[in-house]
XYZ file of C-alpha atoms in Angstrom:
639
model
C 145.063 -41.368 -59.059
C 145.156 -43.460 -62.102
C 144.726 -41.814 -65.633
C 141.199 -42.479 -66.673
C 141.177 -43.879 -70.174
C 138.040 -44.592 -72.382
C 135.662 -47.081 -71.352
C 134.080 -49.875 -73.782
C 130.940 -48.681 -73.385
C 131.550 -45.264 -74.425
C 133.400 -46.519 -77.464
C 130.636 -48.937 -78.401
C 128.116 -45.955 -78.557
C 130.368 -43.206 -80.190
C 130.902 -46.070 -82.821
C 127.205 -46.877 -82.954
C 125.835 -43.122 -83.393
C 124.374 -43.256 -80.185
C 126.872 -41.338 -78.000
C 125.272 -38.238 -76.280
C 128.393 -36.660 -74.613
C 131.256 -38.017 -76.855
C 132.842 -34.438 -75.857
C 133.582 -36.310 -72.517
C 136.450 -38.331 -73.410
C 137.436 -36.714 -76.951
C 139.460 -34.072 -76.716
C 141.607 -32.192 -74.661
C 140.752 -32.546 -70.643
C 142.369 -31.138 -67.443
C 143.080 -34.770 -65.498
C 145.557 -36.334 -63.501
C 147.755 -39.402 -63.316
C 149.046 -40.737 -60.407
C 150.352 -37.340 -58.548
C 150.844 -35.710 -61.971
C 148.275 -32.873 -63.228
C 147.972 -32.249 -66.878
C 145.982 -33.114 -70.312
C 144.812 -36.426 -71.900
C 144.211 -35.834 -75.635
C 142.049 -38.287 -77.487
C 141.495 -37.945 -81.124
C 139.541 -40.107 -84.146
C 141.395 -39.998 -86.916
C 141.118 -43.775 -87.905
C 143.374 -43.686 -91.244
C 146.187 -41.758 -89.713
C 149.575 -43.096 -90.135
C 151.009 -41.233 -87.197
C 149.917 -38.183 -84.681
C 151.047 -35.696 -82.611
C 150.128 -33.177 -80.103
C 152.279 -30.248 -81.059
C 151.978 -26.891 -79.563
C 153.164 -23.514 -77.231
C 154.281 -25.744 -74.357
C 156.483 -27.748 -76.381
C 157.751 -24.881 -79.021
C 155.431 -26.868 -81.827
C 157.943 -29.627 -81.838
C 156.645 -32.077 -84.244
C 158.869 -35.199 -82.737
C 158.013 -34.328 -79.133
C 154.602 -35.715 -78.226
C 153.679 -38.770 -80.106
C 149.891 -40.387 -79.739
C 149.247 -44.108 -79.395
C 146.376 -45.643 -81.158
C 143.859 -47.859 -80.217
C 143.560 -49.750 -83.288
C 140.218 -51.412 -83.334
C 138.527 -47.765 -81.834
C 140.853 -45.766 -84.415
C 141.068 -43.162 -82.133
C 144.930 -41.687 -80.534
C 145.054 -40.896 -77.404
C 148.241 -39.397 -75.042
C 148.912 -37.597 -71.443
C 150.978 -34.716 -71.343
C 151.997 -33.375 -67.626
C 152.061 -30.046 -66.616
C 150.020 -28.077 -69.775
C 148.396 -25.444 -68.294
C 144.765 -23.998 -69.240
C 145.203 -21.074 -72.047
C 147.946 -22.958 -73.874
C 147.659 -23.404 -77.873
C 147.606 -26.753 -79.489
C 146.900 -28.523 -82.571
C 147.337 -32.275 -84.009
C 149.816 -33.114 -86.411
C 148.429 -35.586 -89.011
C 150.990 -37.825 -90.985
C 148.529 -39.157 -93.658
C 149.207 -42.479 -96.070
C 149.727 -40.358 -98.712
C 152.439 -39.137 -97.211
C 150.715 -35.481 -96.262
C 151.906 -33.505 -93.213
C 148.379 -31.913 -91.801
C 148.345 -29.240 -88.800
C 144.263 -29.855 -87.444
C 142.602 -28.190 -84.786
C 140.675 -30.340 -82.435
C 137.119 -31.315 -83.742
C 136.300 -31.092 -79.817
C 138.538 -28.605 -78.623
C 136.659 -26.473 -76.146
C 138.827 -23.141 -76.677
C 139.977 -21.235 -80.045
C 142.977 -18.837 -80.806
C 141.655 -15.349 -81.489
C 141.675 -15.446 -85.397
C 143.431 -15.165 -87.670
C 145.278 -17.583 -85.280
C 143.583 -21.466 -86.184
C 144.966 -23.176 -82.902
C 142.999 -25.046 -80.304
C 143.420 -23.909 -77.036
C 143.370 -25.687 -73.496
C 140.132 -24.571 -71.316
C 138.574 -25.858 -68.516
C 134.640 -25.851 -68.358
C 133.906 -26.507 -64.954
C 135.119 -23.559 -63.243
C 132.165 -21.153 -63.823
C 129.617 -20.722 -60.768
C 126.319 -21.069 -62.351
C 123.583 -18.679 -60.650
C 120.379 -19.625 -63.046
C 118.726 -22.550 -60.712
C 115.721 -20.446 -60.444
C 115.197 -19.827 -64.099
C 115.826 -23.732 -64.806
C 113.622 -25.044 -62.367
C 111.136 -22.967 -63.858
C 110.786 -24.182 -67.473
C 107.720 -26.424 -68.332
C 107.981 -28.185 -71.572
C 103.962 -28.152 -72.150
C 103.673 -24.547 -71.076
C 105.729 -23.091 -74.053
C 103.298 -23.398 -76.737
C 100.793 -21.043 -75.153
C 103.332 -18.497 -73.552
C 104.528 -15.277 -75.011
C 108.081 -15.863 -76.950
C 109.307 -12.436 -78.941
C 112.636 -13.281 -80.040
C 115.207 -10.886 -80.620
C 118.266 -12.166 -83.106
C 121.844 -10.944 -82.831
C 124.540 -10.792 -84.228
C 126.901 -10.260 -81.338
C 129.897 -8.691 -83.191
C 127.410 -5.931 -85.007
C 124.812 -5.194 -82.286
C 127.517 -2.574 -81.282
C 131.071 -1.671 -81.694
C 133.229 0.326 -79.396
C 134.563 3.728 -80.762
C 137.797 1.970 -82.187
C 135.726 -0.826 -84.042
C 136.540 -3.292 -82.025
C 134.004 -5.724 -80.659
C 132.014 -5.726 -77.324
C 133.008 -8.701 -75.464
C 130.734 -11.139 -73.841
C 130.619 -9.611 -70.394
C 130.232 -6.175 -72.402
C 127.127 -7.428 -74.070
C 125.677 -8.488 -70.852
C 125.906 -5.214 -69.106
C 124.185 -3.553 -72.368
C 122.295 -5.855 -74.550
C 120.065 -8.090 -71.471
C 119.193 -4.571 -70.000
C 118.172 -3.567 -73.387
C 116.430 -6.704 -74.625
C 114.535 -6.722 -71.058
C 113.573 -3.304 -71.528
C 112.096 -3.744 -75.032
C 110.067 -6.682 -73.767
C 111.578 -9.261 -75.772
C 111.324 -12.775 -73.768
C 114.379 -14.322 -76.100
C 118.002 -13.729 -77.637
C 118.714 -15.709 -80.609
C 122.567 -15.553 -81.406
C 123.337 -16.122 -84.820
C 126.330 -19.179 -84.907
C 129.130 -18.978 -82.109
C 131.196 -21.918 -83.112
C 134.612 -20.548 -83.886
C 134.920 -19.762 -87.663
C 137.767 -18.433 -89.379
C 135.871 -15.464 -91.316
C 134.111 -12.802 -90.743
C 131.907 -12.353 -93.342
C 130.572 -15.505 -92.953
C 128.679 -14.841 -89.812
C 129.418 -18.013 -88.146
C 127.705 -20.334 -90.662
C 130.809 -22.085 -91.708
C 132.239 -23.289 -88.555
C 135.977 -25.045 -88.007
C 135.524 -25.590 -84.102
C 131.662 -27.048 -82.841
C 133.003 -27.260 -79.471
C 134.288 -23.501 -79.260
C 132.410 -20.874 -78.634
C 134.236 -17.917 -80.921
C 137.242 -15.647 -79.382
C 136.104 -12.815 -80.685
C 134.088 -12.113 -77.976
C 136.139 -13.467 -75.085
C 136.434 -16.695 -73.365
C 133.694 -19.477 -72.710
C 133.377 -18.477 -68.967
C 132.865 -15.076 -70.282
C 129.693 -16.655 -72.467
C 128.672 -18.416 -69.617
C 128.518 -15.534 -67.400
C 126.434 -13.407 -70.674
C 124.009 -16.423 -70.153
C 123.610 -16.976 -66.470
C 122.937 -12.995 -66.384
C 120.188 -13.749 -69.364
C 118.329 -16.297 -67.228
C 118.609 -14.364 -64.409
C 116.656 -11.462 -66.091
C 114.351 -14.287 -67.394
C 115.710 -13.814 -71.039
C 115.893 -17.626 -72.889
C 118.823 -17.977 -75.229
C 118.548 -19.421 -78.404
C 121.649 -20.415 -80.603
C 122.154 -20.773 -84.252
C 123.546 -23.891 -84.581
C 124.642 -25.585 -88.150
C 124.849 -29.536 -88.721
C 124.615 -29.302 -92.088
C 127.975 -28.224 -93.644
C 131.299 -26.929 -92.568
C 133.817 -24.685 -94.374
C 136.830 -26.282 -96.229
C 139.699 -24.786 -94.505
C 142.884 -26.442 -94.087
C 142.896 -26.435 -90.538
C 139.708 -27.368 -89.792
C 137.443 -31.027 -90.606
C 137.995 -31.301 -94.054
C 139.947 -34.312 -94.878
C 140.849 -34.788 -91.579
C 142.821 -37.431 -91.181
C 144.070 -37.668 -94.947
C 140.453 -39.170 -96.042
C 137.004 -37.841 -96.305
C 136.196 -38.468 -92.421
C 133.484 -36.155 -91.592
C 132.518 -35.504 -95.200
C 130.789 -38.090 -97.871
C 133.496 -39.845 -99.275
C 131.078 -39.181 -102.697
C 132.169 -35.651 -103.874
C 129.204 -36.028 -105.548
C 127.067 -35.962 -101.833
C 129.900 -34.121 -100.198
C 130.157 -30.724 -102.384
C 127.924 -27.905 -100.921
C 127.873 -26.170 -104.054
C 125.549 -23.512 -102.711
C 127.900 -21.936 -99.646
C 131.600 -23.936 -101.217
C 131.276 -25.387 -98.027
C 130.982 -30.069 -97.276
C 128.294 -31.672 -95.937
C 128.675 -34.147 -93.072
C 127.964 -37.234 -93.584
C 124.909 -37.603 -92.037
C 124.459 -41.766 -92.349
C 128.484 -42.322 -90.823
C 127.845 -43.044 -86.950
C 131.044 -41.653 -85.715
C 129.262 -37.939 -87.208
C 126.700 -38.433 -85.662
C 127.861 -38.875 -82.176
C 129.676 -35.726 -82.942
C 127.149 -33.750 -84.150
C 124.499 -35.053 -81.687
C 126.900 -34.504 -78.653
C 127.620 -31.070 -79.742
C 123.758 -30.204 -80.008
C 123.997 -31.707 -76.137
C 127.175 -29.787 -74.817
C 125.396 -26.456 -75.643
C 122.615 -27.473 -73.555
C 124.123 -28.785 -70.910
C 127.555 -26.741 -70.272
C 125.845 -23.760 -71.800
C 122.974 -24.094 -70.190
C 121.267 -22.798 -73.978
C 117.502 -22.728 -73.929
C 117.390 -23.956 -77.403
C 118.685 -24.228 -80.788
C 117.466 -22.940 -84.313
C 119.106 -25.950 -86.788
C 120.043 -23.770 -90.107
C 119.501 -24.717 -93.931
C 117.232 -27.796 -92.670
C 116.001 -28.152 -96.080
C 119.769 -28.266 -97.641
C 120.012 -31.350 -95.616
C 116.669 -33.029 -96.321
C 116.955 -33.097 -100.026
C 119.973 -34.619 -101.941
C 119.392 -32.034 -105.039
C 119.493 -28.299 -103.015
C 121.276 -26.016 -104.346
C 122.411 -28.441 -107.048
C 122.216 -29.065 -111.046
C 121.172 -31.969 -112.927
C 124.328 -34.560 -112.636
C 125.682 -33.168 -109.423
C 124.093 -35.096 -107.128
C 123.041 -39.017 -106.634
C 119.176 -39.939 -106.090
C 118.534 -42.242 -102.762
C 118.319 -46.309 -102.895
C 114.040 -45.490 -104.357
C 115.049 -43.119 -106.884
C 114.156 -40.215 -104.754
C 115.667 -36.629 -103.690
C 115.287 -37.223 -99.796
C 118.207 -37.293 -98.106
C 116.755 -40.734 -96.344
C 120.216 -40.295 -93.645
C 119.665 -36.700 -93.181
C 115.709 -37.741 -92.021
C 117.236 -40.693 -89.627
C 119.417 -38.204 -88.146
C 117.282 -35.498 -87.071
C 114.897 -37.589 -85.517
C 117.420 -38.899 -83.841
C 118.963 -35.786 -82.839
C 115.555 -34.272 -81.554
C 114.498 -37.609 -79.770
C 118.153 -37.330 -77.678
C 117.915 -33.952 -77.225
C 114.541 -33.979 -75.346
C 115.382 -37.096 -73.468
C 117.879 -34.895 -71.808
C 115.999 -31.475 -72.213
C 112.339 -31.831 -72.264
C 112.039 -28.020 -71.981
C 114.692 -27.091 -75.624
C 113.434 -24.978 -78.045
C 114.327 -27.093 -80.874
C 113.689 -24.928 -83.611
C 113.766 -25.561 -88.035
C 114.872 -23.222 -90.011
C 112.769 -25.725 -93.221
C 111.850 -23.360 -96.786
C 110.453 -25.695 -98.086
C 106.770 -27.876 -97.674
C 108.083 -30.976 -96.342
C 105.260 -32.040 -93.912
C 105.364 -32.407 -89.654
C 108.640 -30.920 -89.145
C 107.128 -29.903 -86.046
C 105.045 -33.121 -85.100
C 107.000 -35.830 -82.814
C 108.637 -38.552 -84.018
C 106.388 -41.352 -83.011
C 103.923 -40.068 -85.537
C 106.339 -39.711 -88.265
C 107.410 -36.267 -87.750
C 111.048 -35.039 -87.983
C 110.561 -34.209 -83.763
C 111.296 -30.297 -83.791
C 109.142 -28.561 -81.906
C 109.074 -25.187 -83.752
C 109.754 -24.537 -87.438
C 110.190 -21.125 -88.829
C 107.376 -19.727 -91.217
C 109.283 -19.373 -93.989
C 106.376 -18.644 -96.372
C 104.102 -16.237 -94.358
C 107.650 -13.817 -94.525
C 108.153 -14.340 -97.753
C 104.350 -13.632 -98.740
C 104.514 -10.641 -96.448
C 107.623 -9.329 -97.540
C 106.318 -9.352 -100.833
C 103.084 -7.775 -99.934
C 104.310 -4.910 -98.038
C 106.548 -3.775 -100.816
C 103.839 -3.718 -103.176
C 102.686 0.072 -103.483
C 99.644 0.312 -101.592
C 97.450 1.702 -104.519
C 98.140 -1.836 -106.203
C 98.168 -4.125 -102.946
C 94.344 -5.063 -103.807
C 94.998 -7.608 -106.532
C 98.119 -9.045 -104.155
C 95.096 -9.920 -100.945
C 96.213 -13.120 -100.852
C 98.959 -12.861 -100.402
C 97.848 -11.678 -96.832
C 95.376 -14.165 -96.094
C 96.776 -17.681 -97.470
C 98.928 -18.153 -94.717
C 96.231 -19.631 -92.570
C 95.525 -22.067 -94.788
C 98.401 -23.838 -93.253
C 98.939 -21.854 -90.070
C 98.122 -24.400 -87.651
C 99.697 -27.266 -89.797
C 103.309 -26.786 -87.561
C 104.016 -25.001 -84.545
C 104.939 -21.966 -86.355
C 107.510 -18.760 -85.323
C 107.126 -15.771 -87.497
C 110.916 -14.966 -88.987
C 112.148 -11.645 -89.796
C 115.752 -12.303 -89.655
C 118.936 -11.479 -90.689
C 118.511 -12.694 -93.951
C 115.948 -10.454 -95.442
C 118.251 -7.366 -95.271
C 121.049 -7.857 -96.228
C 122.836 -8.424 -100.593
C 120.514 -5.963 -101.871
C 117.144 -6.734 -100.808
C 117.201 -3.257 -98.107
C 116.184 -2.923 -95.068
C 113.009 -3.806 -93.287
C 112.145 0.087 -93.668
C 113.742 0.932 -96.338
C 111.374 -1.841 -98.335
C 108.324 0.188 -97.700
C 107.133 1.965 -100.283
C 105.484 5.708 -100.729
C 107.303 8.621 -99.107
C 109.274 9.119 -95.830
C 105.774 9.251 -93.603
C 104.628 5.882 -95.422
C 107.408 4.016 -95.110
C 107.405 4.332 -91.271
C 103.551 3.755 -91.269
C 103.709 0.433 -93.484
C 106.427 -0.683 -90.902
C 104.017 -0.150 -88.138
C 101.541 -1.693 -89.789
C 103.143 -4.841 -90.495
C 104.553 -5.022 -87.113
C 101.308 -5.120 -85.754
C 99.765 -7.465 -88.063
C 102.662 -9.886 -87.318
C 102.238 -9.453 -83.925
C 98.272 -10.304 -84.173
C 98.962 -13.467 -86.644
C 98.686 -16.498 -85.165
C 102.446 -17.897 -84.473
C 105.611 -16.821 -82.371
C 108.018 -14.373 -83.289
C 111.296 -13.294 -84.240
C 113.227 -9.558 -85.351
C 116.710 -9.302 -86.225
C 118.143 -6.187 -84.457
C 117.678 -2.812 -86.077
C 114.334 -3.571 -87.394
C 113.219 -2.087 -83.910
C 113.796 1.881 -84.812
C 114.237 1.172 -88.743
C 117.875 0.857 -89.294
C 117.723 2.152 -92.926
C 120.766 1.214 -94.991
C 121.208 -2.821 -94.578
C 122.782 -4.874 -92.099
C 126.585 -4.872 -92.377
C 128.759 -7.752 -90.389
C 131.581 -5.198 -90.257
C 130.046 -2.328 -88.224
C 127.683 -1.932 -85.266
C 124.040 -0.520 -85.917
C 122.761 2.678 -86.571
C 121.938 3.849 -83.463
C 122.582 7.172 -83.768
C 119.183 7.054 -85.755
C 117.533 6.866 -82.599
C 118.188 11.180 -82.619
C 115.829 11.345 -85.305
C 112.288 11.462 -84.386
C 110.410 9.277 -86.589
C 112.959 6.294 -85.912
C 112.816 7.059 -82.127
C 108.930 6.827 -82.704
C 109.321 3.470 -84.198
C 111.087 2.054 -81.344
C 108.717 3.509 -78.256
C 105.870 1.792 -80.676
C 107.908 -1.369 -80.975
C 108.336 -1.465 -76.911
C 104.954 -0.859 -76.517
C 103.516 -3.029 -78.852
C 106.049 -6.324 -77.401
C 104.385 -4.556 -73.686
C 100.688 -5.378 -75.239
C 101.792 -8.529 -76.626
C 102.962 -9.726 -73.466
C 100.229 -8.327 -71.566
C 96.986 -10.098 -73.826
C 97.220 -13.396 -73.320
C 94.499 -14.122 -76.518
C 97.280 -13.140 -78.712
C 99.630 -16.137 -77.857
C 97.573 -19.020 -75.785
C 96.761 -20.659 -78.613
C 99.456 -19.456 -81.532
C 99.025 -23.479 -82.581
C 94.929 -24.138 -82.723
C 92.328 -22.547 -84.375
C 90.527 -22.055 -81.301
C 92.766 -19.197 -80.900
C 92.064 -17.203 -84.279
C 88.626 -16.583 -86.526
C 88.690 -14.780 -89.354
C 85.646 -11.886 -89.296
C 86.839 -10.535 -92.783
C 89.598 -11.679 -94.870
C 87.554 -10.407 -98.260
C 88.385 -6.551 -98.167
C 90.747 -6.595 -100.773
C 88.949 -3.597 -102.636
C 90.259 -1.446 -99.245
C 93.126 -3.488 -98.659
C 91.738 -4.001 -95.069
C 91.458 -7.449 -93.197
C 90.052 -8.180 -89.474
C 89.963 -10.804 -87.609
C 90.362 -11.949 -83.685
C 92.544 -13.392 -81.600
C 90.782 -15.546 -78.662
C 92.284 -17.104 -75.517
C 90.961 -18.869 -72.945
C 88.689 -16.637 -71.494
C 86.021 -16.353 -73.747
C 85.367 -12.459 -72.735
C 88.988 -11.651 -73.716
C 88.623 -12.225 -77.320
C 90.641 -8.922 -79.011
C 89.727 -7.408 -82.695
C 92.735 -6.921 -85.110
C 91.685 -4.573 -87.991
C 94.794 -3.557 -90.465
C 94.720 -1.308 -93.030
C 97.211 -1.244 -95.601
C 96.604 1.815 -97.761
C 96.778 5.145 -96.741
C 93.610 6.047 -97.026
C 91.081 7.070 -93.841
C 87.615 5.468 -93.329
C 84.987 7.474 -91.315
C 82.481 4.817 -91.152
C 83.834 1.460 -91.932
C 81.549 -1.209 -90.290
C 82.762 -4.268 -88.889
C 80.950 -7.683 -87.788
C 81.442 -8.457 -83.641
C 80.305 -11.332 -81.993
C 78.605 -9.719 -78.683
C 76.477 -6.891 -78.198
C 78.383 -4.388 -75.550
C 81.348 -1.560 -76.041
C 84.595 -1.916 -77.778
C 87.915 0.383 -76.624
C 90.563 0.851 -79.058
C 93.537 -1.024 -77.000
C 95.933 -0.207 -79.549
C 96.472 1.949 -82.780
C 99.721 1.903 -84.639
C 98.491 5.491 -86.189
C 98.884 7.192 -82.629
C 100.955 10.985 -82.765
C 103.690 9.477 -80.432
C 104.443 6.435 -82.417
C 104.855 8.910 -85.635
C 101.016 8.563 -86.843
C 98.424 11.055 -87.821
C 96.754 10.739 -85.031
C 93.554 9.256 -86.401
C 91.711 6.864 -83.868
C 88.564 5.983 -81.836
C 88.644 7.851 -78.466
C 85.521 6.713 -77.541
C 83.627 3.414 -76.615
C 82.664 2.006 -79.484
C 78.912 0.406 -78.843
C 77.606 -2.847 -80.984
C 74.228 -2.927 -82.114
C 71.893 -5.376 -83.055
C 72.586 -5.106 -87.266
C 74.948 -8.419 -88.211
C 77.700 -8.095 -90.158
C 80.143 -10.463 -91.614
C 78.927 -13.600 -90.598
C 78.324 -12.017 -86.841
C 75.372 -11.019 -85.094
C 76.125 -7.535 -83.975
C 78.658 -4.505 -85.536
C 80.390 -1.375 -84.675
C 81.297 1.715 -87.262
C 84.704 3.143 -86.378
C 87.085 5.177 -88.164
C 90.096 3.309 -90.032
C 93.586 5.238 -89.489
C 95.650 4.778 -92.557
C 98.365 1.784 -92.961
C 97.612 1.092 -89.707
C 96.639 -1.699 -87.371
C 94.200 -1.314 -84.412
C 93.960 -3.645 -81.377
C 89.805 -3.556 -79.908
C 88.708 -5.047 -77.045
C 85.321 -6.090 -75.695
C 84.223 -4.774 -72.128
C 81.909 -6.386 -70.682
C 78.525 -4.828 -69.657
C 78.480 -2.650 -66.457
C 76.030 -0.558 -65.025
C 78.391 2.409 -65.319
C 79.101 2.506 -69.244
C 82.080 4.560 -70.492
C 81.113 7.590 -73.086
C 79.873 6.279 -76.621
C 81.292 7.140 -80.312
């Protein structure tokens, strides 16, 4: 069998941009030649003066294994015979300015366990896939009106083992799926698995794309913690970060002795905000990288999805910058006019392949159709998070309740714009951690009102139009803030008022799941109504949720002071009874116990804009679910 070498066409389209699956032929790859087994390497590194493959199998002999290179592709390419998979390698770089570099491949597939930087030999197509079923299942039109409660990770923190050390993939599939399945989520969102060299960074600052990290184990082992995902109908999600990469010495910076993956204007390249380098989103030869990568998780993964991170620190050429640190574009403006091109390119190849990927935008800022598709001028995600509904809300809930009145917009204005994207409700890993506490520890009042505000707002996230996301711990109030270094809290769980919290947060993702007016249409405003958002004097809004049956329509009242209402009328739209479904106040979940146990019958008297109303009694900071039954001959006792 001849070696394989790289075809023309494949060159012409990695050198265009347009190369889906560069990953293919760059890289290291198990082939053979003639009757000999072993590795072709095939590198870009167009302004090299000389490479080599140096590594375990040849005692990192720098004069051993030199590359040849194609000059008009400028990229090296060599077979070496008998390398076996597992074995540690890296490319020496001989720069023209006379620099000796030691890089790790931009595509290798495999890391050394860190503090090691090496590449590593590793063979993708040995796992056994057992998912068919959950990937001939996926519609790409059915997503926006299904359930999607997605719980984010942070694999080396969920849990650590009694010595500290971390929970390897095939640990995490044996204890987190059952868990996540259990607590009704429908998605895992991993915060970044490309290898990265620190810690504390969390995976945001990445030095192998191709590599998922060795912390954990090896990619088989992440293969196997995904098949078992999809096979308890659990969609994984991936942080995933095109934006910048970290500046260490064995990773892309400089790469080949010039700025190859970075600007070549320091002035463009400097991420000044994270010391990290932007990639240089206009230079084709990035963008078959980075659009490739965004593929190989898809496709050898088998990822559901990825959520793109610091969107907005790509579109504009002044985040995170001064005045004099960065250059406007060719009209005088701030958009990063490259960045724009590339993620509509990026989203266009991505659901050419996958018309069923969660492609998903972390964007802060107001730049308009992030979610729309590209053909009418969108960027082509299809799901951005709602940045300012979580800030609004975050804001709102830690405003003391006695003084939450003259704040009431800031609980209403987000559907203004609710409906303008394809919105997922984000509280993530961000919000608790570098001083700004925990999701419980925000709340304000004493012990019993902290928990009860938390309730609250779950439930009134749950009710607002728009999908939705938790970063782990929020689920039985991990108190003290996230910490990269250490697993969770869970011996809080002991305690009765966080063990509370969780049965509530399991049984509220069981109602979610189970009312389908509370997610068919998260995107139209045929599938909310306001019946009062003008209560600010109680701090009290209501409002409905509607899905396609026009009988299944469900109240939301919240109340966010502590205070109890006897007699607190509401407007309905149809004369009949109304159950309480769902109260957040209930003993078990750690409430006072204050509820409707009764049918609540409408009369005839209109009320807020509607021509019937009940009177029920208000729990305090708490939300209540109601839903209409529909006439019968038998009715069910009345308040």
């Amino acid at each position: 069998m001849k070696l394989q070498t790289i075809s023309n066409f494949d060159l012409y389209l990695f050198h265009q941009g347009t190369h889906a699956h560069s990953y293919k032929f760059l890289g290291a790859h198990k082939t053979m030649d003639e009757d000999l087994e072993g590795v072709r390497f095939s590198l870009w590194a167009p302004n090299a003066l000389q490479v080599a493959v140096v590594g375990d199998f040849n005692h990192w002999d720098p004069n051993g294994y030199q590359m040849t290179k194609t000059e008009e592709s400028g990229i090296w390419n060599l077979f070496i015979s008998g390398i076996q998979d597992g074995s540690l390698y890296k490319y020496l770089i001989y720069t023209q300015q006379g620099e000796i570099l030691y890089k790790a491949d931009p595509y290798g597939f495999s890391s050394e366990f860190r503090p090691g930087t090496a590449s590593r030999i590793s063979n993708l197509d040995t796992y056994g896939w057992q998912d068919k079923a959950w990937l001939s299942s996926k519609n790409s039109s059915a997503m926006y009106d299904s359930p999607m409660l997605i719980y984010e990770v942070h694999l080396g923190s969920w849990k650590r083992k009694a010595d500290g050390s971390f929970y390897s993939y095939r640990d995490l599939a044996e204890e987190l799926i059952p868990y996540v399945v259990n607590m009704g989520y429908t998605h895992i969102e991993i915060l970044p698995l490309t290898e990265h060299p620190f810690d504390g960074s969390w995976g945001y600052q990445s030095t192998g794309y191709f590599a998922v990290t060795s912390r954990y184990g090896e990619p088989q082992d992440f293969m196997y913690f995904v098949d078992q995902c999809h096979q308890k109908e659990i969609g994984v999600i991936l942080d995933w970060v095109p934006g910048h990469f970290c500046k260490d010495a064995h990773g892309l910076r400089q790469f080949d002795g010039t700025p190859l993956y970075e600007y070549a204007n320091p002035m463009r390249a400097e991420n000044f905000h994270w010391g990290t380098l932007s990639f240089d989103l206009g230079k084709p030869e990035v963008r078959s990288f980075l659009i490739s990568n965004a593929i190989f998780w898809l496709d050898v993964f088998h990822i559901d999805g990825l959520r793109v991170d610091a969107v907005a620190s790509m579109l504009y050429l002044d985040y995170g910058k001064e005045a004099g640190q960065w250059v406007p574009n060719i009209h005088g403006g701030k958009e990063n006019l490259e960045a724009v091109d590339f993620m509509k390119k990026l989203n266009e190849t991505v659901f050419s392949y996958f018309p069923c990927a969660l492609m998903i935008a972390e964007e802060s800022t107001q730049w308009p159709m992030v979610s729309k598709p590209t053909y009418l001028g969108g960027l082509g995600y299809n799901y951005k998070w709602n940045m300012g509904w979580m800030n609004d809300m975050l804001r709102y809930m830690q405003t003391d309740s006695i003084h939450r009145k003259w704040h009431h917009e800031l609980l209403t204005f987000s559907l203004m714009y609710a409906f303008s994207e394809n919105f997922i409700l984000p509280l993530s890993h961000d919000e608790v951690v570098h001083g700004k506490k925990s999701l419980l520890n925000k709340m304000p009042g004493d012990y019993w009102q902290k928990f009860a505000s938390l309730r609250a707002f779950y439930g009134y996230m749950i009710a607002h139009p728009g999908k939705k996301l938790i970063f782990m711990g929020g689920e039985f109030g991990q108190f003290i803030e996230w910490d990269e270094q250490k697993g969770l809290d869970w011996f809080l769980l002991d305690y009765d008022m966080h063990r509370k919290l969780h049965l509530y947060v399991e049984k509220l993702n069981c109602l979610y799941r189970q009312e389908s007016a509370l997610w068919t249409y998260d995107h139209d405003w045929q599938g909310f109504q306001w019946i009062d958002p003008h209560d600010y004097q109680h701090s009290i809004i209501t409002f409905m949720r509607m899905g396609k049956d026009p009988e299944a329509f469900i109240i939301i009242l919240c109340n966010f002071t502590p205070i109890v209402y006897d007699n607190y009328r509401i407007g309905v739209p149809k004369k009949g009874h109304y159950v309480e479904l769902f109260n957040s106040d209930m003993v078990c979940f750690g409430g006072s116990g204050q509820s409707n146990h009764c049918t609540l019958a409408a009369d005839s008297q209109p009320w807020h804009s509607q021509p019937h109303s009940i009177v029920l009694k208000v729990p305090p900071l708490a939300t209540l679910f109601l839903k209409y039954q529909k006439p019968s001959a038998n009715p069910m006792e009345e308040c």
